[in-house]
XYZ file of C-alpha atoms in Angstrom:
162
model
C -4.127 89.024 -76.715
C -4.228 85.296 -75.539
C -0.288 85.261 -75.680
C 0.106 88.275 -73.355
C -3.089 87.655 -71.036
C -4.011 83.835 -71.201
C -6.409 83.896 -68.489
C -8.175 87.446 -68.228
C -10.657 86.502 -65.405
C -8.061 84.611 -63.466
C -5.743 87.385 -63.796
C -8.315 89.853 -62.364
C -9.091 87.492 -59.602
C -5.325 87.247 -58.574
C -5.140 91.086 -58.758
C -8.124 91.379 -56.493
C -6.662 89.067 -53.932
C -3.508 90.820 -54.205
C -5.112 94.094 -53.198
C -6.976 92.554 -50.482
C -3.768 91.121 -49.080
C -1.807 94.249 -49.343
C -4.675 96.179 -48.024
C -4.052 98.877 -50.561
C -5.524 100.265 -53.758
C -2.616 102.382 -54.674
C -1.418 102.610 -58.163
C 1.832 100.735 -57.250
C -0.175 97.908 -55.517
C -2.370 97.531 -58.638
C 0.650 97.301 -60.990
C 2.541 95.055 -58.826
C -0.484 92.728 -58.407
C -1.049 92.926 -62.288
C 2.539 92.116 -63.028
C 2.781 89.200 -60.559
C -0.741 87.664 -61.679
C 0.420 87.900 -65.314
C 3.903 86.283 -64.750
C 2.313 83.650 -62.471
C -0.294 82.817 -65.226
C 2.425 82.508 -67.911
C 4.042 79.982 -65.674
C 0.694 78.198 -65.255
C 0.196 78.260 -69.145
C 3.654 76.472 -69.479
C 2.520 73.734 -67.541
C -0.094 73.198 -70.293
C -3.192 72.312 -68.299
C -5.706 70.090 -69.678
C -8.875 71.782 -70.644
C -11.691 71.476 -68.284
C -15.342 72.763 -68.122
C -17.576 73.035 -65.133
C -20.590 71.021 -66.144
C -22.887 71.979 -63.309
C -22.228 75.464 -61.991
C -25.231 75.337 -59.735
C -24.130 72.122 -58.051
C -20.738 73.599 -57.631
C -21.939 76.596 -55.702
C -24.152 74.342 -53.454
C -21.278 72.177 -52.790
C -19.377 75.151 -51.859
C -21.959 76.295 -49.440
C -22.001 72.866 -47.960
C -18.287 72.703 -47.793
C -18.259 76.247 -45.855
C -20.785 75.002 -43.479
C -18.813 71.713 -42.802
C -15.667 73.615 -42.090
C -17.405 75.761 -39.545
C -19.053 72.961 -37.945
C -15.694 71.095 -37.811
C -13.826 73.901 -36.534
C -16.251 73.957 -33.543
C -15.989 70.199 -33.115
C -12.136 70.436 -33.101
C -12.233 73.150 -30.564
C -14.422 70.995 -28.229
C -11.964 68.324 -28.478
C -9.033 70.342 -27.821
C -10.582 71.926 -25.014
C -12.094 68.861 -23.329
C -10.186 67.683 -20.448
C -11.118 64.035 -20.968
C -8.747 63.481 -24.075
C -8.609 59.685 -23.465
C -11.871 59.016 -24.828
C -11.012 60.429 -28.233
C -9.804 57.869 -30.861
C -7.747 59.243 -33.777
C -7.009 56.978 -36.733
C -6.241 56.282 -40.347
C -9.242 55.081 -42.612
C -9.187 53.840 -46.195
C -12.218 54.991 -48.275
C -12.885 53.326 -51.515
C -14.135 55.748 -54.224
C -16.064 55.599 -57.506
C -14.817 58.985 -58.914
C -11.696 58.792 -61.231
C -11.964 62.480 -62.482
C -8.591 64.303 -61.941
C -10.332 67.690 -60.840
C -12.723 65.992 -58.834
C -10.106 64.309 -56.888
C -8.172 67.350 -56.483
C -11.180 69.178 -55.204
C -11.934 66.168 -52.782
C -8.353 66.305 -51.555
C -8.795 70.249 -50.708
C -12.092 69.744 -49.124
C -10.770 66.916 -46.847
C -7.453 68.730 -45.983
C -9.185 71.970 -45.486
C -11.691 70.600 -43.118
C -10.054 70.815 -39.582
C -9.631 67.124 -38.003
C -9.258 65.370 -41.347
C -6.206 64.923 -43.447
C -5.911 63.428 -46.880
C -2.699 61.258 -46.694
C -2.598 59.154 -49.701
C -4.585 58.194 -52.861
C -4.009 54.644 -54.315
C -4.843 54.846 -57.969
C -4.600 51.072 -58.350
C -7.503 50.269 -56.323
C -8.945 53.913 -56.223
C -8.871 54.273 -52.490
C -7.962 57.158 -50.431
C -6.183 57.043 -46.843
C -7.451 59.621 -44.462
C -6.147 60.733 -40.992
C -9.205 61.443 -38.786
C -9.037 63.364 -35.561
C -12.087 61.709 -33.981
C -12.599 58.461 -35.531
C -15.651 57.223 -33.647
C -17.540 55.331 -36.405
C -15.789 54.258 -39.783
C -19.062 53.684 -41.594
C -20.358 57.322 -40.765
C -17.029 58.667 -42.242
C -17.339 56.404 -45.338
C -20.770 57.368 -45.818
C -19.932 61.145 -45.384
C -17.190 61.166 -47.803
C -18.958 59.136 -50.530
C -22.396 60.689 -49.975
C -21.836 64.273 -49.096
C -18.793 64.941 -51.433
C -18.111 62.400 -53.744
C -21.529 62.004 -55.184
C -21.677 65.855 -55.760
C -18.195 65.989 -57.221
C -19.074 63.398 -59.787
C -22.135 65.290 -60.805
C -19.882 68.318 -61.338
C -16.880 66.825 -62.958
C -18.006 63.587 -64.611
């Protein structure tokens, strides 16, 4: 069974997403979604991903709720910046943030969180000194950004992945 359907829950999730995107539950859509999900996951299996377990699911759900709230708040802040006629008061820039976390899945999740939040972009990860480089649309206070990334996200991600 593992040979034909290596990740059954992920296959079901991909089929559900396919059905939502096509806005159809017709038999053809279900079959096409199933075929695409199965083939995609065969390709994923060929990459031989390392095994990983979620150590604290409750902390992961709490982090997800926090990220959703932060994305909503960031969307509103970016809209205010864009619609504000006094654009000269805003300063965007780059910021290096030192990290304590080394878990690959934690770093990947942090990259998704940062890049998915409007106004911030993950630019680079330097593994030699374990720092990330971010571009921030409204870089008012560097210390606040460092505290936000390290205290709000990195600490929770380390709890989940390390």
